[in-house]
Amino acid sequence: MAWETVIGLEIHAQLATRSKIFSGSSTAYGAAPNTQASLIDLGYPGVLPVLNREAVRMAVMFGLATGCTIAQVSVFARKNYFYPDLPKGYQISQYELPIVHGGSVQIDLPDGSRKTVRITRAHLEEDAGKSLHDAVDGMSGIDLNRAGTPLLEIVSEPDLRSPEEAAAYMRRIHQLVRYLGISDGNMQEGSFRCDANVSVRPRGETKLGTRAELKNLNSFRFIERAIRHEVDRQIELIEDGGRVVQETRLYDADADATRPMRSKEEANDYRYFPDPDLLPVHVDAALIDDARAALPELPDARRARFMESWGLSDYDAGVLTSARELADYFERVAGADGVAPKAAANWVMGELTAALNRDGLAIAASRVDAAALAGLLRRIEDGTISGKIAKDVFEGMWAGEGDADAIIEARGLRQISDTGALEAEIDAVLEANPSQVADYRSGKTKLIGFFVGQVMKRTGGKANPGEVNRILKSRLDRQG
Amino acid sequence: MSLKADEVLAIARLARLSVADAEVGEHAAKLGSILEMIDQLQAADTAGIEPMAHPLSQGQRLRDDVATETDRRDDYQRNAPAVHDGLYLVPRVIE
């Protein structure tokens, strides 16, 4: 039987506020345990949560960027469950009236087409703390620094049909929250986490199959692998006459498999109700204007503009706008005086990206900044050095030897474009290779490459290749 | 509306309350009488009335995004039965 996979994602993005969603504790990552957990975060009796305006503004920015409706009134609710890293016994979340709902994003599919993925809703909630299960013999250690960190939970409709589409959607949301500057998207630190609801159904069936919820899909690679395994497991189960049960499964990256997380009798019953500690949130026009004013140029618009103003291909524009920092860097290089935009694109996507990957650096930590790279490209453009020599100069810049001009000077790499000097080198080559000269003149014109190579050898690669070709041809043809 | 014994036990479990078998009947009756009151409320015609999330007609006040709290871990942890290296200790939780 042919099966269809149906996937919906719930993405938790930690919002990049300075303080927590309901308290004045810092949200800085990596502090000593429990040093950023206040009475509110600890759930002491008698405390009251006060909502962080910035968290609301960031949620509204996301809503505006995805075409969501911004709720004029939204309500916080208590989601009740017991776990040691949730001191109050409930998580403050939103249930019936989320802050934004009903939007969409577009994803690029491998075949080059685009697909719209609907966003059901995005709501504000607080994060829980962390449990360290091997803290002390027989005991778990609880760190509540993360408790109360603002999260935006972004829920998609079950519009995704393959693990690849799920990963593409996850990347898209990741790109968007980073463009908006509302989350650092750091998956190692848990700032961007993803759960997937996965089910299968016979192709052609319109009713949804029973779904399993996969937790802990915290990398783009894992999400594809985990969903693929889960789909295989469900299909095998059904074809063997079994039935999928609705349950939460945890992806174990080491075992590369999913396993059930909670037993059935603990089936989730969160008993949501409006939190009496918090009044309904009224998003007024001023706040929406604030959020709208803070919206940067979004990835799709920037991509289109890169094609239009810099003359880039769709592919190049897509790569260069994949992250806001990369796009900013490119624009600083391409916009510099005396730099060809296409060369800027090639160098940023080529040499620069390779060097960053090799050293495991983010673009913000690049050893060659945009102005320095522009300085190098200017020297290619004005004929001081060839593109080939430029690669050596770039390596020198990367190693901290100085800017392009300093390295060109120090290493004596200035390209020889002076006609007199080049003619002398060329004449020496022609003189040393009389039989090749004769062969060339008898029709083996491909030998031009040999002569160019010889001149380059004599000049240490510094001869201007265009000039060498021109002079060689005129010499060889004139005396022929 | 009356509650069955297993429903009482399920509710107790969700609230982490232990209920002796002998008490189940009494709890079922008491909780059931609360639900009867709810049934009376349900009978009211609420069509066209917007659900009320809070009895006050004001909106939530928002605070500026400023970290104002200082580290008072040592004070707070004096209430904890067990701590270790700054962590609160609890009986081992198994995923």
CSV table of N, CA and C in Angstrom, one decimal, chain A residues 17-25 33-35 37-39 42 44 50-54 75 82-84 132-133 136 138-142 261 266 269 271 274 276 278-280, chain B residues 11 13-16 52-54 56-73 75-77 79 82 84-95:
chain,number,residue,atom,x,y,z
A,17,THR,N,14.8,38.3,25.3
A,17,THR,CA,14.6,39.4,26.2
A,17,THR,C,15.8,39.4,27.2
A,18,ARG,N,16.0,40.5,27.9
A,18,ARG,CA,17.0,40.5,28.9
A,18,ARG,C,16.5,39.9,30.2
A,19,SER,N,15.2,40.1,30.5
A,19,SER,CA,14.7,39.6,31.8
A,19,SER,C,13.6,38.5,31.4
A,20,LYS,N,13.1,37.8,32.5
A,20,LYS,CA,12.2,36.8,32.2
A,20,LYS,C,10.8,37.3,31.9
A,21,ILE,N,9.9,36.4,31.5
A,21,ILE,CA,8.6,36.8,31.1
A,21,ILE,C,7.7,37.4,32.2
A,22,PHE,N,7.9,36.9,33.4
A,22,PHE,CA,7.0,37.3,34.5
A,22,PHE,C,7.8,37.9,35.7
A,23,SER,N,9.1,37.9,35.6
A,23,SER,CA,9.9,38.4,36.7
A,23,SER,C,11.1,39.2,36.2
A,24,GLY,N,11.8,39.9,37.1
A,24,GLY,CA,13.0,40.7,36.8
A,24,GLY,C,14.3,39.9,36.8
A,25,SER,N,14.2,38.6,36.8
A,25,SER,CA,15.5,37.8,36.8
A,25,SER,C,16.1,37.9,35.4
A,33,PRO,N,24.1,27.6,38.8
A,33,PRO,CA,22.7,27.1,39.1
A,33,PRO,C,22.0,28.0,40.1
A,34,ASN,N,20.8,28.3,39.7
A,34,ASN,CA,19.8,29.0,40.6
A,34,ASN,C,20.2,30.4,41.0
A,35,THR,N,21.2,31.0,40.4
A,35,THR,CA,21.5,32.4,40.7
A,35,THR,C,20.7,33.4,40.0
A,37,ALA,N,17.2,32.8,39.7
A,37,ALA,CA,15.9,32.3,40.0
A,37,ALA,C,15.3,33.1,41.2
A,38,SER,N,14.4,34.0,40.9
A,38,SER,CA,13.8,34.8,41.9
A,38,SER,C,12.6,34.1,42.6
A,39,LEU,N,12.0,34.8,43.5
A,39,LEU,CA,10.8,34.2,44.2
A,39,LEU,C,9.7,33.9,43.3
A,42,LEU,N,10.6,30.8,41.5
A,42,LEU,CA,10.6,29.6,42.4
A,42,LEU,C,9.2,29.2,42.8
A,44,TYR,N,7.2,30.9,44.9
A,44,TYR,CA,6.9,31.1,46.3
A,44,TYR,C,5.5,31.6,46.5
A,50,VAL,N,4.4,39.6,36.6
A,50,VAL,CA,4.1,40.8,35.9
A,50,VAL,C,4.7,40.7,34.5
A,51,LEU,N,3.9,40.9,33.4
A,51,LEU,CA,4.3,40.5,32.1
A,51,LEU,C,5.3,41.5,31.5
A,52,ASN,N,6.3,40.9,30.8
A,52,ASN,CA,7.3,41.7,30.1
A,52,ASN,C,6.8,42.2,28.8
A,53,ARG,N,6.8,43.5,28.7
A,53,ARG,CA,6.3,44.1,27.4
A,53,ARG,C,7.1,43.7,26.2
A,54,GLU,N,8.4,43.5,26.4
A,54,GLU,CA,9.2,43.2,25.2
A,54,GLU,C,8.9,41.8,24.7
A,75,VAL,N,-5.2,35.8,26.5
A,75,VAL,CA,-5.3,35.4,27.9
A,75,VAL,C,-4.3,34.3,28.2
A,82,PHE,N,2.7,18.0,37.2
A,82,PHE,CA,3.8,18.0,38.3
A,82,PHE,C,5.1,17.5,37.7
A,83,TYR,N,6.1,18.3,37.9
A,83,TYR,CA,7.4,17.9,37.6
A,83,TYR,C,8.4,18.8,38.4
A,84,PRO,N,9.5,18.2,38.9
A,84,PRO,CA,10.3,19.0,39.9
A,84,PRO,C,10.8,20.3,39.3
A,132,LEU,N,18.9,17.7,36.4
A,132,LEU,CA,20.1,17.0,36.1
A,132,LEU,C,20.0,15.7,36.8
A,133,HIS,N,19.9,14.6,36.0
A,133,HIS,CA,19.5,13.3,36.7
A,133,HIS,C,20.6,12.6,37.4
A,136,VAL,N,23.5,13.8,42.2
A,136,VAL,CA,24.0,13.1,43.4
A,136,VAL,C,23.3,11.8,43.4
A,138,GLY,N,21.2,8.8,43.6
A,138,GLY,CA,19.8,8.6,43.9
A,138,GLY,C,18.9,9.9,43.9
A,139,MET,N,19.5,11.0,43.6
A,139,MET,CA,18.8,12.3,43.6
A,139,MET,C,18.9,13.0,42.3
A,140,SER,N,17.9,13.8,41.9
A,140,SER,CA,18.1,14.7,40.8
A,140,SER,C,18.3,16.1,41.2
A,141,GLY,N,19.1,16.8,40.5
A,141,GLY,CA,19.4,18.2,40.8
A,141,GLY,C,18.6,19.1,40.0
A,142,ILE,N,18.0,20.2,40.6
A,142,ILE,CA,17.2,21.1,39.8
A,142,ILE,C,17.8,22.5,39.7
A,261,MET,N,7.8,7.8,25.8
A,261,MET,CA,8.3,8.6,26.9
A,261,MET,C,7.5,8.4,28.1
A,266,GLU,N,-0.6,7.9,32.3
A,266,GLU,CA,-0.3,9.2,32.6
A,266,GLU,C,-0.6,10.2,31.5
A,269,ASP,N,-3.4,15.3,30.9
A,269,ASP,CA,-4.6,16.0,31.2
A,269,ASP,C,-4.3,17.3,31.9
A,271,ARG,N,-5.7,20.2,32.3
A,271,ARG,CA,-6.7,21.0,33.0
A,271,ARG,C,-6.4,22.5,33.0
A,274,PRO,N,-8.0,29.8,32.9
A,274,PRO,CA,-7.4,31.1,32.8
A,274,PRO,C,-6.6,31.4,34.1
A,276,PRO,N,-5.8,33.3,37.1
A,276,PRO,CA,-6.4,34.5,37.8
A,276,PRO,C,-5.3,35.6,38.2
A,278,LEU,N,-3.2,36.9,36.2
A,278,LEU,CA,-2.8,37.7,35.1
A,278,LEU,C,-4.1,38.2,34.4
A,279,LEU,N,-4.2,39.5,34.2
A,279,LEU,CA,-5.3,40.0,33.5
A,279,LEU,C,-5.2,39.8,32.0
A,280,PRO,N,-6.3,39.9,31.3
A,280,PRO,CA,-6.2,39.7,29.8
A,280,PRO,C,-5.2,40.7,29.2
B,11,ILE,N,-8.8,11.9,39.2
B,11,ILE,CA,-8.6,13.3,39.6
B,11,ILE,C,-7.6,13.4,40.8
B,13,ARG,N,-5.2,11.4,41.5
B,13,ARG,CA,-3.9,11.1,41.0
B,13,ARG,C,-3.3,12.4,40.3
B,14,LEU,N,-4.1,13.1,39.5
B,14,LEU,CA,-3.6,14.3,38.8
B,14,LEU,C,-3.2,15.3,39.8
B,15,ALA,N,-3.9,15.4,41.0
B,15,ALA,CA,-3.5,16.4,42.0
B,15,ALA,C,-2.5,15.8,43.0
B,16,ARG,N,-2.0,14.6,42.7
B,16,ARG,CA,-1.1,13.9,43.6
B,16,ARG,C,-1.7,13.8,45.1
B,52,MET,N,-15.7,35.4,29.9
B,52,MET,CA,-14.9,36.3,30.7
B,52,MET,C,-13.7,35.6,31.2
B,53,ALA,N,-12.5,36.1,31.0
B,53,ALA,CA,-11.3,35.4,31.5
B,53,ALA,C,-10.9,35.9,32.9
B,54,HIS,N,-11.4,37.1,33.2
B,54,HIS,CA,-11.1,37.7,34.5
B,54,HIS,C,-12.2,38.6,35.0
B,56,LEU,N,-12.0,41.3,36.6
B,56,LEU,CA,-11.7,42.8,36.5
B,56,LEU,C,-11.7,43.2,35.0
B,57,SER,N,-12.2,44.3,34.8
B,57,SER,CA,-12.3,44.7,33.4
B,57,SER,C,-11.1,45.5,32.9
B,58,GLN,N,-10.0,45.4,33.6
B,58,GLN,CA,-8.8,46.0,33.1
B,58,GLN,C,-7.9,45.1,32.3
B,59,GLY,N,-6.9,45.7,31.7
B,59,GLY,CA,-5.9,44.9,30.9
B,59,GLY,C,-4.7,44.7,31.8
B,60,GLN,N,-3.9,43.7,31.4
B,60,GLN,CA,-2.6,43.4,32.1
B,60,GLN,C,-1.7,44.6,31.9
B,61,ARG,N,-1.1,45.0,33.0
B,61,ARG,CA,0.0,46.0,33.0
B,61,ARG,C,1.3,45.3,32.5
B,62,LEU,N,2.0,46.0,31.7
B,62,LEU,CA,3.3,45.4,31.2
B,62,LEU,C,4.5,46.1,31.9
B,63,ARG,N,5.5,45.4,32.1
B,63,ARG,CA,6.7,46.0,32.7
B,63,ARG,C,7.8,46.1,31.6
B,64,ASP,N,8.7,47.0,31.9
B,64,ASP,CA,9.9,47.1,30.9
B,64,ASP,C,10.8,45.9,31.1
B,65,ASP,N,11.5,45.6,30.0
B,65,ASP,CA,12.4,44.5,30.0
B,65,ASP,C,13.7,44.8,30.7
B,66,VAL,N,13.8,44.8,32.0
B,66,VAL,CA,15.0,45.1,32.7
B,66,VAL,C,15.2,44.1,33.8
B,67,ALA,N,16.4,43.6,33.9
B,67,ALA,CA,16.8,42.6,34.9
B,67,ALA,C,17.0,43.4,36.2
B,68,THR,N,16.1,43.2,37.1
B,68,THR,CA,16.1,43.9,38.4
B,68,THR,C,16.5,43.1,39.6
B,69,GLU,N,16.4,41.7,39.4
B,69,GLU,CA,16.6,40.8,40.5
B,69,GLU,C,18.1,40.6,40.7
B,70,THR,N,18.6,40.5,42.0
B,70,THR,CA,19.9,40.1,42.2
B,70,THR,C,20.0,38.7,42.7
B,71,ASP,N,21.2,38.1,42.8
B,71,ASP,CA,21.3,36.7,43.2
B,71,ASP,C,21.1,36.6,44.7
B,72,ARG,N,20.0,35.9,45.1
B,72,ARG,CA,19.8,35.7,46.5
B,72,ARG,C,19.6,34.2,46.8
B,73,ARG,N,20.4,33.4,46.1
B,73,ARG,CA,20.2,32.0,46.1
B,73,ARG,C,20.4,31.4,47.5
B,75,ASP,N,19.8,32.7,50.4
B,75,ASP,CA,18.6,33.0,51.3
B,75,ASP,C,17.5,32.0,50.9
B,76,TYR,N,17.3,31.9,49.6
B,76,TYR,CA,16.1,31.1,49.1
B,76,TYR,C,16.3,29.6,49.4
B,77,GLN,N,17.6,29.2,49.4
B,77,GLN,CA,17.8,27.7,49.5
B,77,GLN,C,17.8,27.3,51.0
B,79,ASN,N,15.3,27.4,52.7
B,79,ASN,CA,14.0,26.7,52.8
B,79,ASN,C,14.0,25.3,52.2
B,82,ALA,N,17.1,19.9,50.7
B,82,ALA,CA,18.4,19.4,50.3
B,82,ALA,C,18.9,20.2,49.1
B,84,HIS,N,22.7,20.9,46.7
B,84,HIS,CA,24.1,20.4,46.4
B,84,HIS,C,24.7,21.3,45.3
B,85,ASP,N,25.8,21.9,45.5
B,85,ASP,CA,26.4,22.7,44.5
B,85,ASP,C,25.5,23.7,43.9
B,86,GLY,N,24.6,24.3,44.7
B,86,GLY,CA,23.6,25.3,44.2
B,86,GLY,C,22.4,24.7,43.6
B,87,LEU,N,22.3,23.4,43.4
B,87,LEU,CA,21.1,22.7,42.9
B,87,LEU,C,20.2,22.3,44.0
B,88,TYR,N,18.9,22.4,43.7
B,88,TYR,CA,17.9,21.8,44.6
B,88,TYR,C,17.9,20.3,44.4
B,89,LEU,N,17.9,19.5,45.4
B,89,LEU,CA,17.9,18.1,45.2
B,89,LEU,C,16.5,17.5,45.5
B,90,VAL,N,16.1,16.6,44.6
B,90,VAL,CA,14.8,16.0,44.7
B,90,VAL,C,15.0,14.5,44.5
B,91,PRO,N,14.0,13.7,44.9
B,91,PRO,CA,14.1,12.2,44.6
B,91,PRO,C,14.3,12.0,43.1
B,92,ARG,N,15.1,11.1,42.7
B,92,ARG,CA,15.5,10.9,41.3
B,92,ARG,C,14.2,10.9,40.4
B,93,VAL,N,14.2,11.6,39.3
B,93,VAL,CA,13.2,11.6,38.4
B,93,VAL,C,13.6,10.8,37.2
B,94,ILE,N,12.8,9.9,36.8
B,94,ILE,CA,13.2,9.1,35.6
B,94,ILE,C,12.3,9.5,34.4
B,95,GLU,N,13.0,9.7,33.3
B,95,GLU,CA,12.2,10.1,32.1
B,95,GLU,C,11.4,8.9,31.6
